Short mmCIF file of C-alpha atoms in Angstrom, two decimals:
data_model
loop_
_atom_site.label_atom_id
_atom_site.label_comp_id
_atom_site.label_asym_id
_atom_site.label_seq_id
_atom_site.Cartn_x
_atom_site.Cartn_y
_atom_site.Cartn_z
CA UNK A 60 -14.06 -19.04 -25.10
CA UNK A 61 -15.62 -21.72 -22.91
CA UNK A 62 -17.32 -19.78 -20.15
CA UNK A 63 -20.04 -17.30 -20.64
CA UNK A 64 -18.44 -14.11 -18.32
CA UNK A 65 -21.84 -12.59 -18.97
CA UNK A 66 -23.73 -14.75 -17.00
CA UNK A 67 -21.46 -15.40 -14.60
CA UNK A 68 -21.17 -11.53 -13.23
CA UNK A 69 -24.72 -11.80 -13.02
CA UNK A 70 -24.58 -15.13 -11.16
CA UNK A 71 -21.98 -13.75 -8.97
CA UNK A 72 -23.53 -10.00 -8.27
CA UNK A 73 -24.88 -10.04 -4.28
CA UNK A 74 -23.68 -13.42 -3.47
CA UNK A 75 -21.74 -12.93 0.06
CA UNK A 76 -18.85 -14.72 1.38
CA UNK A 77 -18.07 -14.65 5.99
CA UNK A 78 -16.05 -12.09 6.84
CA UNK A 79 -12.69 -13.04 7.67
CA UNK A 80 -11.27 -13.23 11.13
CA UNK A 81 -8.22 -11.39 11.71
CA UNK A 82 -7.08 -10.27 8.59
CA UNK A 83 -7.15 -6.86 7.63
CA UNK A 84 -9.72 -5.72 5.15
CA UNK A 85 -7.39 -3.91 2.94
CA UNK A 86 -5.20 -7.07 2.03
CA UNK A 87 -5.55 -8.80 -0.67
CA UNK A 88 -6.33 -11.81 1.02
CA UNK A 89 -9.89 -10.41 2.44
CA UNK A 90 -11.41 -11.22 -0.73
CA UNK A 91 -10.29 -14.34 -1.46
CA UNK A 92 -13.29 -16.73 -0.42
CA UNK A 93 -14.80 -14.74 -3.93
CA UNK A 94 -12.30 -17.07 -6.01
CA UNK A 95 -13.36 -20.09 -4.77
CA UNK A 96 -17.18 -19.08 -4.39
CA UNK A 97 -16.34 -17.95 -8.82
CA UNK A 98 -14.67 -21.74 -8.77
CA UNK A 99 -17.87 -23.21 -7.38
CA UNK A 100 -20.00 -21.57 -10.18
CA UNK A 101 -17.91 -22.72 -13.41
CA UNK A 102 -17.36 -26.04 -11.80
CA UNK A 103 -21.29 -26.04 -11.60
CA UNK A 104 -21.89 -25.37 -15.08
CA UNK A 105 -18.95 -27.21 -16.44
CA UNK A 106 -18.04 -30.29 -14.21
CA UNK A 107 -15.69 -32.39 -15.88
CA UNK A 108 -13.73 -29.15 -17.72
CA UNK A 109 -12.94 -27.01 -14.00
CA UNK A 110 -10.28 -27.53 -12.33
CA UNK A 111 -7.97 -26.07 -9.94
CA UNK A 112 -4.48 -25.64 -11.72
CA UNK A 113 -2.79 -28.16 -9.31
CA UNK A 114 -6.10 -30.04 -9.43
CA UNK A 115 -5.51 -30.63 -13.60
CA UNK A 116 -1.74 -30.97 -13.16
CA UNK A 117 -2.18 -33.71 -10.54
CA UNK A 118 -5.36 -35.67 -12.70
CA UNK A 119 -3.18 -35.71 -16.40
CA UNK A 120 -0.30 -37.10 -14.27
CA UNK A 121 -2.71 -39.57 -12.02
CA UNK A 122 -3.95 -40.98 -15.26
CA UNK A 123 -0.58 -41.87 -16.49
CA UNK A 124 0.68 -44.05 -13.72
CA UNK A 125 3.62 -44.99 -15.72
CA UNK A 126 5.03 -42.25 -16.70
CA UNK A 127 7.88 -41.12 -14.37
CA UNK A 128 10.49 -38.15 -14.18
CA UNK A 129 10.59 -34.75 -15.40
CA UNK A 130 10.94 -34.94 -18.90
CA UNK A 131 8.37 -37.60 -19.65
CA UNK A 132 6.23 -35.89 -17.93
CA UNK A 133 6.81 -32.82 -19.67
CA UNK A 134 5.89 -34.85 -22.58
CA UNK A 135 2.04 -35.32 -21.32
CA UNK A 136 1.54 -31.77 -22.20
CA UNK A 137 0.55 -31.73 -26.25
CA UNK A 138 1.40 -28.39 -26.00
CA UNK A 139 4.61 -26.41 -25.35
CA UNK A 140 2.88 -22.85 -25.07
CA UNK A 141 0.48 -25.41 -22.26
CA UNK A 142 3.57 -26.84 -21.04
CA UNK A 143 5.01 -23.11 -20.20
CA UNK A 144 2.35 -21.70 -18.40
CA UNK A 145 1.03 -24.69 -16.82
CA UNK A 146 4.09 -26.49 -15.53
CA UNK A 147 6.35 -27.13 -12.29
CA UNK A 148 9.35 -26.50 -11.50
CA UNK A 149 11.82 -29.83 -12.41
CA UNK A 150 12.63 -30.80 -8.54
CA UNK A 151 8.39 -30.97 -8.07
CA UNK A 152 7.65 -32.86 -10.66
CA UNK A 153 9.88 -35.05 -10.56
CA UNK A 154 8.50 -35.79 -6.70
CA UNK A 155 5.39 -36.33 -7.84
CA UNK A 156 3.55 -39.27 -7.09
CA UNK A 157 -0.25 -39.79 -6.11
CA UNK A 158 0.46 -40.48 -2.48
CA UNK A 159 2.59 -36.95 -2.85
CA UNK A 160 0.48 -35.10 -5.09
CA UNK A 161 0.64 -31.21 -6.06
CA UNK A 162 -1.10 -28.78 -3.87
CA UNK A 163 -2.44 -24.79 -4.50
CA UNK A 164 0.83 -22.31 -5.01
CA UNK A 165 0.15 -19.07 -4.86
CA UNK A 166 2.11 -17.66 -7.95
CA UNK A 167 0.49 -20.22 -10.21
CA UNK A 168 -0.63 -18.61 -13.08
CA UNK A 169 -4.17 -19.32 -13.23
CA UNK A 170 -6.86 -19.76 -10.71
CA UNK A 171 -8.96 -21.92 -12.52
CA UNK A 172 -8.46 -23.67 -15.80
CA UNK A 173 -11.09 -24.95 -17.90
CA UNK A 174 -10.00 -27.21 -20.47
CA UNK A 175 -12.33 -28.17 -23.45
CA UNK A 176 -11.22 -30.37 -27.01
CA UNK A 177 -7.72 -29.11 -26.52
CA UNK A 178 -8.79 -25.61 -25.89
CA UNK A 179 -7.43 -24.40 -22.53
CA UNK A 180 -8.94 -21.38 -20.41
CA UNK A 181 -7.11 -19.70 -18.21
CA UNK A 182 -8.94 -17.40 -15.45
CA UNK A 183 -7.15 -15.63 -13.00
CA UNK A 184 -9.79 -14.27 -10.42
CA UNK A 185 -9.18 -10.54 -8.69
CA UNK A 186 -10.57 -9.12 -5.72
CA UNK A 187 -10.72 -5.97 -4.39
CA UNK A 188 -12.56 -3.84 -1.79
CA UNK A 189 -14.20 -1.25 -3.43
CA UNK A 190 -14.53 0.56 0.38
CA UNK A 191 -10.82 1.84 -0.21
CA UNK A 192 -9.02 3.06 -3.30
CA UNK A 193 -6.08 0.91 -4.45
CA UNK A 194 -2.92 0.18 -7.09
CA UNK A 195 -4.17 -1.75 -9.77
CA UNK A 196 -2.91 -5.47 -9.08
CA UNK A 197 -0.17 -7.56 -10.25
CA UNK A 198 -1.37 -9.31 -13.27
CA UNK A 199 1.61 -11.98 -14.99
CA UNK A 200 5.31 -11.32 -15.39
CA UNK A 201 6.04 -9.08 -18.06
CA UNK A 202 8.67 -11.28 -19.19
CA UNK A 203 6.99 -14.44 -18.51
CA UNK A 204 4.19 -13.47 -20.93
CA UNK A 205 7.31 -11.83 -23.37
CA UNK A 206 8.53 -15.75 -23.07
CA UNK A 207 5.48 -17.10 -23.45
CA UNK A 208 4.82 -14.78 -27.12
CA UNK A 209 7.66 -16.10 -28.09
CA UNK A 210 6.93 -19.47 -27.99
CA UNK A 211 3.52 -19.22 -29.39
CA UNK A 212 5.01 -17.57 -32.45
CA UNK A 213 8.14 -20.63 -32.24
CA UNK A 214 5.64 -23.17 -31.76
CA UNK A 215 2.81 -21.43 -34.35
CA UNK A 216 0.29 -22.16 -31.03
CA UNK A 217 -2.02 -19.54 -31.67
CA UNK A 218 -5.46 -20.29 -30.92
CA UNK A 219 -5.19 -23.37 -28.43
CA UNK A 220 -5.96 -21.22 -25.20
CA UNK A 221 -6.71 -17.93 -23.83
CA UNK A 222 -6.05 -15.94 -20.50
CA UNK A 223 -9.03 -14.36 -18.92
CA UNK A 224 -9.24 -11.86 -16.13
CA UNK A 225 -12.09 -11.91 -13.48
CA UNK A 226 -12.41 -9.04 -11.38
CA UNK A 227 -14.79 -9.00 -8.24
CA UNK A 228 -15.60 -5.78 -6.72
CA UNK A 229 -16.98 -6.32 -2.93
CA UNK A 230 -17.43 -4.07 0.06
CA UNK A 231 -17.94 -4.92 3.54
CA UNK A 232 -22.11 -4.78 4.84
CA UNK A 233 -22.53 -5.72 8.31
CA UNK A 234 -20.54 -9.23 8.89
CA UNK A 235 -20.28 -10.01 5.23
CA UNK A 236 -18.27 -9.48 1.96
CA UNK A 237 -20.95 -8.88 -0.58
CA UNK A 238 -20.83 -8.70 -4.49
CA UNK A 239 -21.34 -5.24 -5.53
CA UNK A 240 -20.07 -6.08 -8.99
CA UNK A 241 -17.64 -7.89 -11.51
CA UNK A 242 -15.58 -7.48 -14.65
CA UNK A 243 -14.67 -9.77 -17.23
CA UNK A 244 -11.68 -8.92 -19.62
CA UNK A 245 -9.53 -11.39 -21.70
CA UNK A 246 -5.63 -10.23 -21.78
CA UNK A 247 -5.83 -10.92 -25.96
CA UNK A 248 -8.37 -8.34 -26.49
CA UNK A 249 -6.20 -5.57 -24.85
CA UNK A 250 -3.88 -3.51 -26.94
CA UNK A 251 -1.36 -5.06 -25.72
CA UNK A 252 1.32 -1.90 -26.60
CA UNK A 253 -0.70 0.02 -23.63
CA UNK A 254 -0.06 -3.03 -21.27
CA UNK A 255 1.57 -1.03 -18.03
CA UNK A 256 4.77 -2.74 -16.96
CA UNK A 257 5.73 -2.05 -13.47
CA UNK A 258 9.60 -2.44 -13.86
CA UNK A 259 10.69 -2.40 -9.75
CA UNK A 260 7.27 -4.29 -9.08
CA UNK A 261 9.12 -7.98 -10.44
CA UNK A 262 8.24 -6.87 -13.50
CA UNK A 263 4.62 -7.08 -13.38
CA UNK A 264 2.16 -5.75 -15.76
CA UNK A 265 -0.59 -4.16 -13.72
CA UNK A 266 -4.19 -3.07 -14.14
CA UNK A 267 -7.75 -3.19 -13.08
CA UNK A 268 -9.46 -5.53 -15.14
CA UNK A 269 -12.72 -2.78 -15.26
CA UNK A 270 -9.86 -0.60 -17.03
CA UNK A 271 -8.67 -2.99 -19.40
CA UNK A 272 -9.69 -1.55 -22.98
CA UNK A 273 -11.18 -4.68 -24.94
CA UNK A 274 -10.53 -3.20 -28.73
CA UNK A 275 -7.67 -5.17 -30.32
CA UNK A 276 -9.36 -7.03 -33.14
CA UNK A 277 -5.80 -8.57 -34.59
CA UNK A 278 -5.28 -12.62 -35.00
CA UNK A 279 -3.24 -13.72 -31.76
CA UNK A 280 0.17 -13.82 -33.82
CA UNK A 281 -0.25 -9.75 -34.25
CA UNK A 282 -1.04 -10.13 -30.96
CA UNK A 283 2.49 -11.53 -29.71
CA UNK A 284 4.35 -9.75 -32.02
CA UNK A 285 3.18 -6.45 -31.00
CA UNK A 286 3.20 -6.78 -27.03
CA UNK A 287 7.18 -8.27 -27.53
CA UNK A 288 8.16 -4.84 -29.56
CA UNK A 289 6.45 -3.22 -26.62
CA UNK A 290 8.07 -5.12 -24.40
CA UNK A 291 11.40 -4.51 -25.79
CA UNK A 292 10.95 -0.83 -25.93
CA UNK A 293 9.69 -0.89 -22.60
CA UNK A 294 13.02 -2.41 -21.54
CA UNK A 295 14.94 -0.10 -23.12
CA UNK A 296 13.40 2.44 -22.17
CA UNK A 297 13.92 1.16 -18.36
CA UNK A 298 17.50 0.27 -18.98
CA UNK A 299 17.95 4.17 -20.28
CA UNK A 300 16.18 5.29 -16.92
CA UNK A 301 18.40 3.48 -14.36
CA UNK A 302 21.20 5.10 -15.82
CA UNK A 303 19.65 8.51 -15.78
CA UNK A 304 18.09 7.83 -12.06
CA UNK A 305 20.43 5.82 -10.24
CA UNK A 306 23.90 6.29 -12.09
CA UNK A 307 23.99 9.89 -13.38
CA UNK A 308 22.78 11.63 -9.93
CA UNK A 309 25.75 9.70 -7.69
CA UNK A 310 28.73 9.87 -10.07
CA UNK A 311 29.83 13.42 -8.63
CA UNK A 312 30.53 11.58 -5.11
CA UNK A 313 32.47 8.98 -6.85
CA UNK A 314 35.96 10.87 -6.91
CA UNK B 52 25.62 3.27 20.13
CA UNK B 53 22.37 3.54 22.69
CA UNK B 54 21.36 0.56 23.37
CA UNK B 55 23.27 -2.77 24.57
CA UNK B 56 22.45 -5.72 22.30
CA UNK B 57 24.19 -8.25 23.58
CA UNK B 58 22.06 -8.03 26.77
CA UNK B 59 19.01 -7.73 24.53
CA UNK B 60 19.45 -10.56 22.90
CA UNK B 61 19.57 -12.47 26.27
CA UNK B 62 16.81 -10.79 27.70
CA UNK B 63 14.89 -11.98 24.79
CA UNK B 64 15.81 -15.41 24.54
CA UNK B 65 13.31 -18.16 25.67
CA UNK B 66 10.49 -15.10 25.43
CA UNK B 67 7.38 -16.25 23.76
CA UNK B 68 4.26 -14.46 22.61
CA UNK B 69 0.74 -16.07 21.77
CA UNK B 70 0.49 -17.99 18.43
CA UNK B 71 -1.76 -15.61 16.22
CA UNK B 72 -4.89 -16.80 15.46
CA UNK B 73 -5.60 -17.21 11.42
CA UNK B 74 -2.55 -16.13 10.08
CA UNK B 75 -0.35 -18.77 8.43
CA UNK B 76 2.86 -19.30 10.24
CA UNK B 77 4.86 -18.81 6.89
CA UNK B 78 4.49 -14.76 6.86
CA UNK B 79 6.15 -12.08 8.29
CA UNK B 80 2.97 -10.97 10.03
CA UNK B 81 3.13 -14.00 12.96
CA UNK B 82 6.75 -12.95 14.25
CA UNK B 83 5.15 -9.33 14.28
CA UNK B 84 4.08 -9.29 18.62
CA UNK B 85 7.80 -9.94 19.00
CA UNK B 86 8.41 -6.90 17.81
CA UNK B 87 6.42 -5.08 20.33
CA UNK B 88 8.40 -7.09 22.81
CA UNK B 89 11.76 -5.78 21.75
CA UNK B 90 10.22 -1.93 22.17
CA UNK B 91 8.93 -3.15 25.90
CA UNK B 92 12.14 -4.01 26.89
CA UNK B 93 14.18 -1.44 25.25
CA UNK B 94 11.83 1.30 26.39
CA UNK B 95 11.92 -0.01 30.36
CA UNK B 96 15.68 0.68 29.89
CA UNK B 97 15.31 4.14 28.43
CA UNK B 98 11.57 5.19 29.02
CA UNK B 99 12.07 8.81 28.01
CA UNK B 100 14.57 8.10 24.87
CA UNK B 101 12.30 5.45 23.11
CA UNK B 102 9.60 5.44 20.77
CA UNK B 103 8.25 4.36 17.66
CA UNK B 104 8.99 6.26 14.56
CA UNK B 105 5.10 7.68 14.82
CA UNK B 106 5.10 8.34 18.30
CA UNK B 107 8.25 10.36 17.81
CA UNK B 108 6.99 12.65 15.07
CA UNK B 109 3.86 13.32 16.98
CA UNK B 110 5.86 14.05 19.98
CA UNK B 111 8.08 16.60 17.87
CA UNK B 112 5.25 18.24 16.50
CA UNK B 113 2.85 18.35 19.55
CA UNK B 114 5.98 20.63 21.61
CA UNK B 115 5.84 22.86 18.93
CA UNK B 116 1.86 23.32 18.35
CA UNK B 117 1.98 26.82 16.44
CA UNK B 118 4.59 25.51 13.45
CA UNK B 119 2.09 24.57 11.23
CA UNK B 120 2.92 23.22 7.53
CA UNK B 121 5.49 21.02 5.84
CA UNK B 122 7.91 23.47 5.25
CA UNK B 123 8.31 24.55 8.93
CA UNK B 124 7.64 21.43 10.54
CA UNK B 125 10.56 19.55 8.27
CA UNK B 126 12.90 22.75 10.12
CA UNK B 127 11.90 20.98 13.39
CA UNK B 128 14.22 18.31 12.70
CA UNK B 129 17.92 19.94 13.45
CA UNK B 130 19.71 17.51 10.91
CA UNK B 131 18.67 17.07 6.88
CA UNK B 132 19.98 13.21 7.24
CA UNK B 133 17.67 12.25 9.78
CA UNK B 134 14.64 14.81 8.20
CA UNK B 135 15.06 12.43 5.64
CA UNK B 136 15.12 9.21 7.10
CA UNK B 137 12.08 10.04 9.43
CA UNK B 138 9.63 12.37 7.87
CA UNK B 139 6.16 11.43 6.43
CA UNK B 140 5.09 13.27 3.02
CA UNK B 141 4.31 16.88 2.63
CA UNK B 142 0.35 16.12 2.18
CA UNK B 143 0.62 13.58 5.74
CA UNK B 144 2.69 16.67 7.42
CA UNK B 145 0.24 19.39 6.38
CA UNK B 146 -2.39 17.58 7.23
CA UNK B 147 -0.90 16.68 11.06
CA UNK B 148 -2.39 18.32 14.29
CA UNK B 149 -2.88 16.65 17.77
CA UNK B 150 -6.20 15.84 16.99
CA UNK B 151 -4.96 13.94 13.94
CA UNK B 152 -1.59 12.76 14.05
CA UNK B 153 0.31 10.14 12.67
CA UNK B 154 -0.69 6.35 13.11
CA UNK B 155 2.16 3.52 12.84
CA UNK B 156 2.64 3.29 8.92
CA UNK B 157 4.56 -0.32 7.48
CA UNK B 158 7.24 1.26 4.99
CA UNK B 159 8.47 3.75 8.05
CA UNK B 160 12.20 2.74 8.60
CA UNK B 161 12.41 1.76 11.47
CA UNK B 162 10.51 -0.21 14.16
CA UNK B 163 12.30 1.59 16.86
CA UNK B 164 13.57 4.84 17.66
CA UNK B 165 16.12 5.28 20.70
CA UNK B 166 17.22 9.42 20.67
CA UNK B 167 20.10 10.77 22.94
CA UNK B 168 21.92 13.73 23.47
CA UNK B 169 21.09 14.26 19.80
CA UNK B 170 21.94 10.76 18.48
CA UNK B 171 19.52 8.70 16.54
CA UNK B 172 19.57 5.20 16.94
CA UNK B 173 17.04 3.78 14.50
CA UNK B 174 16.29 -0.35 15.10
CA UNK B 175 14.41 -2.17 12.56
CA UNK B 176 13.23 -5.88 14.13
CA UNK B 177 13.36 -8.57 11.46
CA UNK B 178 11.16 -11.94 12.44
CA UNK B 179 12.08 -15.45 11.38
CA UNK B 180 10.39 -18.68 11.69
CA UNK B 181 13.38 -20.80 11.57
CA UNK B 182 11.39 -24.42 11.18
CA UNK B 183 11.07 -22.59 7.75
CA UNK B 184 13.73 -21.82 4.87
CA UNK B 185 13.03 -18.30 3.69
CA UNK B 186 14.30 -15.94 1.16
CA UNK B 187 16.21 -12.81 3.06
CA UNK B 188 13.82 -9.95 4.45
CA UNK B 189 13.82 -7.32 3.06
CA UNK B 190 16.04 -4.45 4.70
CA UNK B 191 16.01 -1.43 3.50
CA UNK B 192 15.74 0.47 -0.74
CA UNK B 193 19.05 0.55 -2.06
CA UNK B 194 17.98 3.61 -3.98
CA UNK B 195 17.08 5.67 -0.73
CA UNK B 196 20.08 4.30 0.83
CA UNK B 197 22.07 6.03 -1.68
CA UNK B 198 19.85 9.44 -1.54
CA UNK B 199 20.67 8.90 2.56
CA UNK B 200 24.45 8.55 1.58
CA UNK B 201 24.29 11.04 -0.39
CA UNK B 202 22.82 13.66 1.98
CA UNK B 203 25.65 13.09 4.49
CA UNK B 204 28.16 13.33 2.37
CA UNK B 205 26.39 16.69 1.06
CA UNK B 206 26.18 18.07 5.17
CA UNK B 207 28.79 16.43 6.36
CA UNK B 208 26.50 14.53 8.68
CA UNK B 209 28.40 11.34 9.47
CA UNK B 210 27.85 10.75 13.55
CA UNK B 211 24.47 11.55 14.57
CA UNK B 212 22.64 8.83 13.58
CA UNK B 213 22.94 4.71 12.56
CA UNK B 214 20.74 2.27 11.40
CA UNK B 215 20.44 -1.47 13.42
CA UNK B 216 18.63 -4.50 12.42
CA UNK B 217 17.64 -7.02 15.18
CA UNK B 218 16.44 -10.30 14.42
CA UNK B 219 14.37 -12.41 16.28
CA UNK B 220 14.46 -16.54 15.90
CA UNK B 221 11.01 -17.92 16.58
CA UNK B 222 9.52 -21.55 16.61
CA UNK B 223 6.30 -22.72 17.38
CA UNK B 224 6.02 -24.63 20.46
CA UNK B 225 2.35 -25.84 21.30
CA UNK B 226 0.66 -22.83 21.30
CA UNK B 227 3.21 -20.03 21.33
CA UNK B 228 6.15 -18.86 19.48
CA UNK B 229 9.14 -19.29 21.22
CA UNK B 230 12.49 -16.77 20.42
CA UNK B 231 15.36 -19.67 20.27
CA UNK B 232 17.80 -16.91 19.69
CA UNK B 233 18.62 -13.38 18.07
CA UNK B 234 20.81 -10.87 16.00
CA UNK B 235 21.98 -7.92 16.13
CA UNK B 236 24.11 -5.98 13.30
CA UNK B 237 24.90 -2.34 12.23
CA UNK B 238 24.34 -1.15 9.12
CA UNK B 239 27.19 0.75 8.63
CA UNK B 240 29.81 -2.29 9.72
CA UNK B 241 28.90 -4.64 7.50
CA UNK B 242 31.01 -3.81 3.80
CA UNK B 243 29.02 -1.26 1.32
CA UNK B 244 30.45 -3.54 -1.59
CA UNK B 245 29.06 -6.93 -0.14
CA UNK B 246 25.43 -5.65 0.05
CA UNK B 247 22.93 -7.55 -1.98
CA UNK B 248 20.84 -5.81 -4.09
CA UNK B 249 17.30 -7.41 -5.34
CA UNK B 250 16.35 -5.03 -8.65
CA UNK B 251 13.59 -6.93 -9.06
CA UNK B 252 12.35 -7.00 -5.75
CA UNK B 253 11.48 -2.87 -5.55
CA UNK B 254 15.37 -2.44 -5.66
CA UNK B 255 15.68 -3.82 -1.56
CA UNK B 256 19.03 -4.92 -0.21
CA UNK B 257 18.46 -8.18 1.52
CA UNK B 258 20.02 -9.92 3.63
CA UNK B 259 19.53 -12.40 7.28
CA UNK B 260 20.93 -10.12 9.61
CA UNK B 261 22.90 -13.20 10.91
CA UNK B 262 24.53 -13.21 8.05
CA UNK B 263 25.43 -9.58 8.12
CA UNK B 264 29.28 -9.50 8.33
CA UNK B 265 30.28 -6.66 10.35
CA UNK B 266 34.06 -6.46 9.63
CA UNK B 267 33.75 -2.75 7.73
CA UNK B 268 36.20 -0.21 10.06
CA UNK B 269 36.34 2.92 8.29
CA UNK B 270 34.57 6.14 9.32
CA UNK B 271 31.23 6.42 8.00
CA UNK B 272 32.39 9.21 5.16
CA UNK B 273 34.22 6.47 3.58
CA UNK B 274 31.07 3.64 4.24
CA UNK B 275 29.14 6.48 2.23
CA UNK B 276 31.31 6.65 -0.85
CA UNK B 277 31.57 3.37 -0.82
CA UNK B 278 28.01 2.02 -0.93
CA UNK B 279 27.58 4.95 -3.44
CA UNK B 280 30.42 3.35 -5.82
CA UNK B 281 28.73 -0.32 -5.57
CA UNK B 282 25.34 1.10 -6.12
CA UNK B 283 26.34 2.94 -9.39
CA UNK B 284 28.28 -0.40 -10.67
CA UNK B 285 25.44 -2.69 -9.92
CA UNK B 286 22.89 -0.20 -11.07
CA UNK B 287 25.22 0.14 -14.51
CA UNK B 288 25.39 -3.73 -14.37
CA UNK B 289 21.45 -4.14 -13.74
CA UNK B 290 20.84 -1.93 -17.02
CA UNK B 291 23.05 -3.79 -19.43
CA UNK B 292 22.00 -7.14 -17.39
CA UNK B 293 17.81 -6.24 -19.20
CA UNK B 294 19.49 -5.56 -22.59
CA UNK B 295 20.76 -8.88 -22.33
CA UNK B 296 17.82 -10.65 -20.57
CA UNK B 297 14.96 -8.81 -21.86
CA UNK B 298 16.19 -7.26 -25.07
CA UNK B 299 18.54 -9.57 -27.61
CA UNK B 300 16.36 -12.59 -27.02
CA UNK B 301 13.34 -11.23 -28.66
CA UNK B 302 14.72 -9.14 -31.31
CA UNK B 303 14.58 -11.93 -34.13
CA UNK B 304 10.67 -11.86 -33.12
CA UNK B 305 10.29 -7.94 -34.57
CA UNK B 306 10.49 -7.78 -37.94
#
């Protein structure tokens, strides 16, 4: 790991960000000057590794000019694992040119990347108001990080980057967010057969990231292997329930 | 049917509310003060037969101030169907009195409420900005739309009630949204077997209600056990569609 999470919830703890005009306090979007404020701070530390992930998509494809089209573009990536989680869709990269470069989507998977000798971080930066009780948050597709297994174990990509969760707990004082507290866990370090999948929720796995248990000690490839046989009996065990919840109940009106 | 559309829909046209301040146009939330404009001019047409889903729970309740509790409030309603459509939870009900009742909640079903001579008319206003492609709303579970189906069929409660979408076209013009045009459609005419379910997408049936055919011209018995037949194929269909998508591909991975 690149950044020290340590540090950084104690660089973070108190800071205050305006309150927002016109948007509710409950929605998720109240606490979202945090992220950038979080940015701000790695960025600070590490200048030339932060990025925004449109920000590091648009400089590796600025600083080869030549290089047109989806698929050689593709190629820029030296990683496929990378490639998958870091990527656009075919239609927007192949419009991309540096008069027409990428901007911020919100279901990108990370907030901010930090990239260091071929080691890439992932963080994906959570807010929430601590005022009011709430459902833990979407974390990543279920099957996008099933996907995503699987092609670390195809591609024996094991140890080339990491997906870290930063969690920011603020309440409102007066006119301001403030910084009550924050939470570091990396997704690797969670057992990953405990991972909750909400099925109707587009899949996503869901948590607090203060809740996450940090105990798996297993190499990454035990790792993959064991969150895709919990995946798979997760799915089962979904596919079993539709049929039990939405079939079985309605087939004595279907005469 | 209550309420005349097709003179709602040109009572609303060329009717503009003030562009919200802070909220990106993209959302569901701008088109939202149109909403409050349908109500206005629904409710000028039938002051004492229109409310909001809240204000017409609190206004059951409040004329009968010593039934207190879930159980004897839910008898308040004289049909299961619409008990079911309408009520809040047993803790919310309990907890009711006319010092606390209920507050406008965003999963209610519908927007509007228009009751006659023991008809419910329930109108749910969609919003579009159409300078924008967007995904179809969504319009109601399919799951409790089945439950609901299931309930008539069980009381033999097919006429007292239906369930309308109006949508409202916006655009932005300087500094107000301007309704270019709107649409009206009925549930219960549009074919059972055409609706679209999104699993994924907390099992919602989408759909622009522009799009809505309304050809369906059997009695609402028959839309019942109809919708009921295509919800137990595509639920069947969604459960061997995981196995497929979520299952065989990562079975060579667990070994």
């Amino acid at each position: 790991m690149i950044v020290n999470y340590t540090d950084l919830i104690e660089k973070v703890k108190r800071t205050t960000v305006p309150k927002p005009l016109s948007i509710t306090l409950s929605g998720h979007a109240a606490g979202e000057p945090f992220d950038k404020h979080v940015y701000a701070k790695i960025k600070k530390q590490f200048p030339k590794n932060t990025f925004r992930q449109y920000e590091y998509l648009n400089d590796l494809f600025s600083k080869s000019p030549d290089t047109i089209g989806f698929n050689a573009r593709q190629e820029l990536f030296n990683s496929p694992t990378v490639l998958f989680l870091l990527s656009r869709g075919k239609n927007a990269t192949d419009k991309w040119s540096i008069e027409n470069p990428f901007e911020e989507k919100q279901n990108d998977t990370a907030d901010i990347l930090v990239v260091k000798d071929n080691f890439y971080e992932l963080i994906d930066i959570k807010t929430r108001n601590i005022s009011k009780s709430a459902q833990p948050p979407n974390i990543i597709s279920a099957y996008k990080l099933a996907q995503l297994c699987a092609k670390m174990i195809d591609n024996k990509e094991f140890d080339n980057f990491t997906i870290n969760y930063f969690e920011i707990n603020w309440e409102l004082e007066k006119d301001k967010l403030v910084c009550q507290d924050a939470h570091f866990g990396c997704l690797f370090k969670a057992n990953p057969a405990d991972l909750y999948i909400n099925w109707a929720a587009a899949m996503q796995i869901q948590f607090h990231v203060c809740d996450l248990d940090q105990t798996f000690k297993g190499e990454r490839k035990k790792w993959a292997k064991e969150y895709l046989k919990h995946f798979v009996i997760q799915a089962k065990k979904r596919s079993d329930d539709m049929i039990k919840k939405f079939v079985k109940p309605f087939e004595k009106y279907l005469n």
